[in-house]
Amino acid sequence: MNGTAKHNGHVCPQHILLVEDEQDLAKLIILNLKTLNYSVDHATTLKQAMHIIEHKKLDLILMDRMLPDGDGIILCEQLRQAGKEVPLMLLTAKDSEADVVLGLEAGADDYLVKPFSVLELRARVKALLRRGKAQHEQTQQIEFNSVTINASTREVTAFNK
């Protein structure tokens, strides 16, 4: 089942924030993500993106670097400094090796250069969401002495020492 996750027994779509000021490209990306059953919010500025990030639980952020009110790398750095671990992919026309390295070192999990194939974008989104889900489930485990509790699945495992 693409684009969905279970939460308290209910199937919920995974939530993606797209930060892209080029309207035609944004429409194409949103259409493709929605066909995979993802819930998508769209922002065209860093300010709008910050508002959404502060008020919604996100599973992935797709962000352009060159936005009307600044560089997406700045927001990426701010999120990582604040301890936010939501997977983040930069989508940009900046294609030099130095730009890619700068983006990844700023905390981006992936970097996709425009123009890109929609099929590649979809595959990278799925991969980032798989990794993000696995990390989230791993952090939901509590260990005490010889007992492990998985908070998301509510499974308890006891080990003999």
PDB file of C-alpha atoms in Angstrom:
ATOM      1  CA  MET A   1       0.000   0.000   0.000  1.00  0.00           C
ATOM      2  CA  ASN A   2       1.888   3.124  -1.226  1.00  0.00           C
ATOM      3  CA  GLY A   3       1.776   6.396   0.645  1.00  0.00           C
ATOM      4  CA  THR A   4       0.040   5.183   3.766  1.00  0.00           C
ATOM      5  CA  ALA A   5       0.998   4.248   7.296  1.00  0.00           C
ATOM      6  CA  LYS A   6      -0.957   2.773  10.174  1.00  0.00           C
ATOM      7  CA  HIS A   7      -1.554   4.974  13.197  1.00  0.00           C
ATOM      8  CA  ASN A   8      -3.666   3.697  16.084  1.00  0.00           C
ATOM      9  CA  GLY A   9      -5.185   1.075  13.796  1.00  0.00           C
ATOM     10  CA  HIS A  10      -6.172   3.613  11.120  1.00  0.00           C
ATOM     11  CA  VAL A  11      -4.546   3.951   7.725  1.00  0.00           C
ATOM     12  CA  CYS A  12      -3.184   7.497   7.314  1.00  0.00           C
ATOM     13  CA  PRO A  13      -1.516   8.947   4.236  1.00  0.00           C
ATOM     14  CA  GLN A  14       2.111   9.916   4.655  1.00  0.00           C
ATOM     15  CA  HIS A  15       2.440  13.695   4.711  1.00  0.00           C
ATOM     16  CA  ILE A  16       4.857  15.515   2.384  1.00  0.00           C
ATOM     17  CA  LEU A  17       5.666  19.215   2.241  1.00  0.00           C
ATOM     18  CA  LEU A  18       6.688  20.513  -1.186  1.00  0.00           C
ATOM     19  CA  VAL A  19       8.486  23.873  -1.122  1.00  0.00           C
ATOM     20  CA  GLU A  20       8.612  24.993  -4.760  1.00  0.00           C
ATOM     21  CA  ASP A  21       7.877  28.410  -6.264  1.00  0.00           C
ATOM     22  CA  GLU A  22       7.675  27.285  -9.905  1.00  0.00           C
ATOM     23  CA  GLN A  23       3.923  26.620 -10.197  1.00  0.00           C
ATOM     24  CA  ASP A  24       3.936  24.275 -13.214  1.00  0.00           C
ATOM     25  CA  LEU A  25       6.614  22.058 -11.688  1.00  0.00           C
ATOM     26  CA  ALA A  26       4.838  22.095  -8.325  1.00  0.00           C
ATOM     27  CA  LYS A  27       1.560  20.977  -9.961  1.00  0.00           C
ATOM     28  CA  LEU A  28       3.336  18.108 -11.730  1.00  0.00           C
ATOM     29  CA  ILE A  29       5.060  16.943  -8.527  1.00  0.00           C
ATOM     30  CA  ILE A  30       1.871  17.212  -6.454  1.00  0.00           C
ATOM     31  CA  LEU A  31      -0.124  15.267  -9.040  1.00  0.00           C
ATOM     32  CA  ASN A  32       2.457  12.469  -9.047  1.00  0.00           C
ATOM     33  CA  LEU A  33       2.696  12.304  -5.264  1.00  0.00           C
ATOM     34  CA  LYS A  34      -1.078  12.199  -4.896  1.00  0.00           C
ATOM     35  CA  THR A  35      -1.304   9.276  -7.345  1.00  0.00           C
ATOM     36  CA  LEU A  36       0.883   7.429  -4.815  1.00  0.00           C
ATOM     37  CA  ASN A  37      -1.662   8.326  -2.077  1.00  0.00           C
ATOM     38  CA  TYR A  38       0.547  10.825  -0.272  1.00  0.00           C
ATOM     39  CA  SER A  39      -0.944  13.881   1.403  1.00  0.00           C
ATOM     40  CA  VAL A  40       0.847  16.974   0.072  1.00  0.00           C
ATOM     41  CA  ASP A  41       1.098  20.527   1.395  1.00  0.00           C
ATOM     42  CA  HIS A  42       2.613  23.160  -0.886  1.00  0.00           C
ATOM     43  CA  ALA A  43       4.572  26.271   0.039  1.00  0.00           C
ATOM     44  CA  THR A  44       6.201  28.760  -2.325  1.00  0.00           C
ATOM     45  CA  THR A  45       8.413  30.558   0.233  1.00  0.00           C
ATOM     46  CA  LEU A  46      10.605  29.684   3.202  1.00  0.00           C
ATOM     47  CA  LYS A  47       8.235  31.627   5.457  1.00  0.00           C
ATOM     48  CA  GLN A  48       5.219  29.565   4.346  1.00  0.00           C
ATOM     49  CA  ALA A  49       7.268  26.379   4.721  1.00  0.00           C
ATOM     50  CA  MET A  50       8.255  27.242   8.306  1.00  0.00           C
ATOM     51  CA  HIS A  51       4.609  27.841   9.203  1.00  0.00           C
ATOM     52  CA  ILE A  52       3.614  24.411   7.875  1.00  0.00           C
ATOM     53  CA  ILE A  53       6.604  22.707   9.535  1.00  0.00           C
ATOM     54  CA  GLU A  54       5.690  24.254  12.893  1.00  0.00           C
ATOM     55  CA  HIS A  55       2.031  23.201  12.692  1.00  0.00           C
ATOM     56  CA  LYS A  56       1.972  19.800  10.973  1.00  0.00           C
ATOM     57  CA  LYS A  57       3.603  16.412  11.394  1.00  0.00           C
ATOM     58  CA  LEU A  58       5.567  15.740   8.224  1.00  0.00           C
ATOM     59  CA  ASP A  59       7.065  12.532   6.885  1.00  0.00           C
ATOM     60  CA  LEU A  60       9.154  14.205   4.159  1.00  0.00           C
ATOM     61  CA  ILE A  61      10.123  17.652   2.896  1.00  0.00           C
ATOM     62  CA  LEU A  62      10.923  18.311  -0.779  1.00  0.00           C
ATOM     63  CA  MET A  63      12.481  21.756  -1.110  1.00  0.00           C
ATOM     64  CA  ASP A  64      13.803  23.954  -3.878  1.00  0.00           C
ATOM     65  CA  ARG A  65      16.997  25.840  -3.090  1.00  0.00           C
ATOM     66  CA  MET A  66      16.246  29.073  -4.919  1.00  0.00           C
ATOM     67  CA  LEU A  67      13.104  30.555  -3.377  1.00  0.00           C
ATOM     68  CA  PRO A  68      11.805  34.153  -3.452  1.00  0.00           C
ATOM     69  CA  ASP A  69      12.772  34.769   0.187  1.00  0.00           C
ATOM     70  CA  GLY A  70      16.056  32.864   0.365  1.00  0.00           C
ATOM     71  CA  ASP A  71      18.022  29.668  -0.084  1.00  0.00           C
ATOM     72  CA  GLY A  72      16.428  26.374   0.988  1.00  0.00           C
ATOM     73  CA  ILE A  73      19.768  25.324   2.460  1.00  0.00           C
ATOM     74  CA  ILE A  74      19.247  27.890   5.244  1.00  0.00           C
ATOM     75  CA  LEU A  75      15.968  26.260   6.269  1.00  0.00           C
ATOM     76  CA  CYS A  76      17.577  22.820   6.016  1.00  0.00           C
ATOM     77  CA  GLU A  77      20.362  23.910   8.414  1.00  0.00           C
ATOM     78  CA  GLN A  78      17.845  25.473  10.817  1.00  0.00           C
ATOM     79  CA  LEU A  79      15.766  22.286  10.926  1.00  0.00           C
ATOM     80  CA  ARG A  80      18.792  20.107  11.644  1.00  0.00           C
ATOM     81  CA  GLN A  81      20.094  22.512  14.315  1.00  0.00           C
ATOM     82  CA  ALA A  82      16.640  22.369  15.953  1.00  0.00           C
ATOM     83  CA  GLY A  83      16.887  18.561  16.064  1.00  0.00           C
ATOM     84  CA  LYS A  84      14.183  17.930  13.444  1.00  0.00           C
ATOM     85  CA  GLU A  85      15.018  14.675  11.697  1.00  0.00           C
ATOM     86  CA  VAL A  86      12.298  14.625   9.035  1.00  0.00           C
ATOM     87  CA  PRO A  87      13.811  13.362   5.760  1.00  0.00           C
ATOM     88  CA  LEU A  88      14.558  16.244   3.392  1.00  0.00           C
ATOM     89  CA  MET A  89      15.353  16.261  -0.323  1.00  0.00           C
ATOM     90  CA  LEU A  90      16.606  19.351  -2.111  1.00  0.00           C
ATOM     91  CA  LEU A  91      15.259  19.873  -5.648  1.00  0.00           C
ATOM     92  CA  THR A  92      17.367  22.399  -7.518  1.00  0.00           C
ATOM     93  CA  ALA A  93      18.920  23.569 -10.746  1.00  0.00           C
ATOM     94  CA  LYS A  94      22.217  24.105  -8.897  1.00  0.00           C
ATOM     95  CA  ASP A  95      24.166  21.155 -10.229  1.00  0.00           C
ATOM     96  CA  SER A  96      27.831  21.706  -9.413  1.00  0.00           C
ATOM     97  CA  GLU A  97      29.616  19.218  -7.199  1.00  0.00           C
ATOM     98  CA  ALA A  98      30.158  22.000  -4.643  1.00  0.00           C
ATOM     99  CA  ASP A  99      26.398  22.717  -4.546  1.00  0.00           C
ATOM    100  CA  VAL A 100      25.525  19.049  -4.038  1.00  0.00           C
ATOM    101  CA  VAL A 101      28.104  18.696  -1.256  1.00  0.00           C
ATOM    102  CA  LEU A 102      26.889  21.925   0.384  1.00  0.00           C
ATOM    103  CA  GLY A 103      23.289  20.675   0.351  1.00  0.00           C
ATOM    104  CA  LEU A 104      24.119  17.268   1.792  1.00  0.00           C
ATOM    105  CA  GLU A 105      26.418  18.731   4.457  1.00  0.00           C
ATOM    106  CA  ALA A 106      23.679  21.200   5.429  1.00  0.00           C
ATOM    107  CA  GLY A 107      21.557  18.206   6.407  1.00  0.00           C
ATOM    108  CA  ALA A 108      19.687  17.188   3.254  1.00  0.00           C
ATOM    109  CA  ASP A 109      19.164  13.450   2.900  1.00  0.00           C
ATOM    110  CA  ASP A 110      19.052  13.602  -0.891  1.00  0.00           C
ATOM    111  CA  TYR A 111      19.721  16.104  -3.682  1.00  0.00           C
ATOM    112  CA  LEU A 112      17.963  15.940  -7.050  1.00  0.00           C
ATOM    113  CA  VAL A 113      19.026  18.212  -9.907  1.00  0.00           C
ATOM    114  CA  LYS A 114      16.447  19.840 -12.197  1.00  0.00           C
ATOM    115  CA  PRO A 115      15.328  18.893 -14.735  1.00  0.00           C
ATOM    116  CA  PHE A 116      14.659  15.433 -13.345  1.00  0.00           C
ATOM    117  CA  SER A 117      12.601  12.417 -14.290  1.00  0.00           C
ATOM    118  CA  VAL A 118       9.301  12.148 -12.417  1.00  0.00           C
ATOM    119  CA  LEU A 119       9.892   8.388 -12.161  1.00  0.00           C
ATOM    120  CA  GLU A 120      13.228   9.024 -10.428  1.00  0.00           C
ATOM    121  CA  LEU A 121      11.612  11.524  -8.074  1.00  0.00           C
ATOM    122  CA  ARG A 122       8.898   9.008  -7.163  1.00  0.00           C
ATOM    123  CA  ALA A 123      11.490   6.286  -6.491  1.00  0.00           C
ATOM    124  CA  ARG A 124      13.621   8.593  -4.328  1.00  0.00           C
ATOM    125  CA  VAL A 125      10.550   9.743  -2.363  1.00  0.00           C
ATOM    126  CA  LYS A 126       9.577   6.130  -1.667  1.00  0.00           C
ATOM    127  CA  ALA A 127      13.130   5.315  -0.552  1.00  0.00           C
ATOM    128  CA  LEU A 128      13.334   8.305   1.815  1.00  0.00           C
ATOM    129  CA  LEU A 129       9.946   7.506   3.313  1.00  0.00           C
ATOM    130  CA  ARG A 130      10.969   3.864   3.854  1.00  0.00           C
ATOM    131  CA  ARG A 131      14.134   4.984   5.664  1.00  0.00           C
ATOM    132  CA  GLY A 132      12.247   7.593   7.678  1.00  0.00           C
ATOM    133  CA  LYS A 133       9.651   5.035   8.749  1.00  0.00           C
ATOM    134  CA  ALA A 134      12.332   2.536   9.785  1.00  0.00           C
ATOM    135  CA  GLN A 135      14.137   5.199  11.838  1.00  0.00           C
ATOM    136  CA  HIS A 136      10.888   6.258  13.496  1.00  0.00           C
ATOM    137  CA  GLU A 137      10.013   2.674  14.414  1.00  0.00           C
ATOM    138  CA  GLN A 138      13.502   2.141  15.790  1.00  0.00           C
ATOM    139  CA  THR A 139      13.178   5.187  18.052  1.00  0.00           C
ATOM    140  CA  GLN A 140       9.853   3.868  19.323  1.00  0.00           C
ATOM    141  CA  GLN A 141      11.619   1.035  21.170  1.00  0.00           C
ATOM    142  CA  ILE A 142      12.283   1.201  24.896  1.00  0.00           C
ATOM    143  CA  GLU A 143      14.733  -1.180  26.519  1.00  0.00           C
ATOM    144  CA  PHE A 144      14.949  -1.874  30.239  1.00  0.00           C
ATOM    145  CA  ASN A 145      16.993  -4.711  31.733  1.00  0.00           C
ATOM    146  CA  SER A 146      15.984  -7.724  29.644  1.00  0.00           C
ATOM    147  CA  VAL A 147      12.692  -6.295  28.323  1.00  0.00           C
ATOM    148  CA  THR A 148      12.133  -4.447  25.039  1.00  0.00           C
ATOM    149  CA  ILE A 149       8.897  -2.559  24.380  1.00  0.00           C
ATOM    150  CA  ASN A 150       8.010  -1.401  20.874  1.00  0.00           C
ATOM    151  CA  ALA A 151       5.708   1.582  21.432  1.00  0.00           C
ATOM    152  CA  SER A 152       4.387   1.657  17.865  1.00  0.00           C
ATOM    153  CA  THR A 153       3.463  -2.059  17.638  1.00  0.00           C
ATOM    154  CA  ARG A 154       2.899  -2.509  21.394  1.00  0.00           C
ATOM    155  CA  GLU A 155       4.983  -5.667  21.386  1.00  0.00           C
ATOM    156  CA  VAL A 156       6.923  -6.658  24.494  1.00  0.00           C
ATOM    157  CA  THR A 157       9.906  -8.970  24.244  1.00  0.00           C
ATOM    158  CA  ALA A 158      11.671 -10.459  27.270  1.00  0.00           C
ATOM    159  CA  PHE A 159      15.155 -11.917  26.965  1.00  0.00           C
ATOM    160  CA  ASN A 160      16.715 -14.418  29.346  1.00  0.00           C
ATOM    161  CA  LYS A 161      20.090 -13.316  30.574  1.00  0.00           C
TER     162      LYS A 161
END
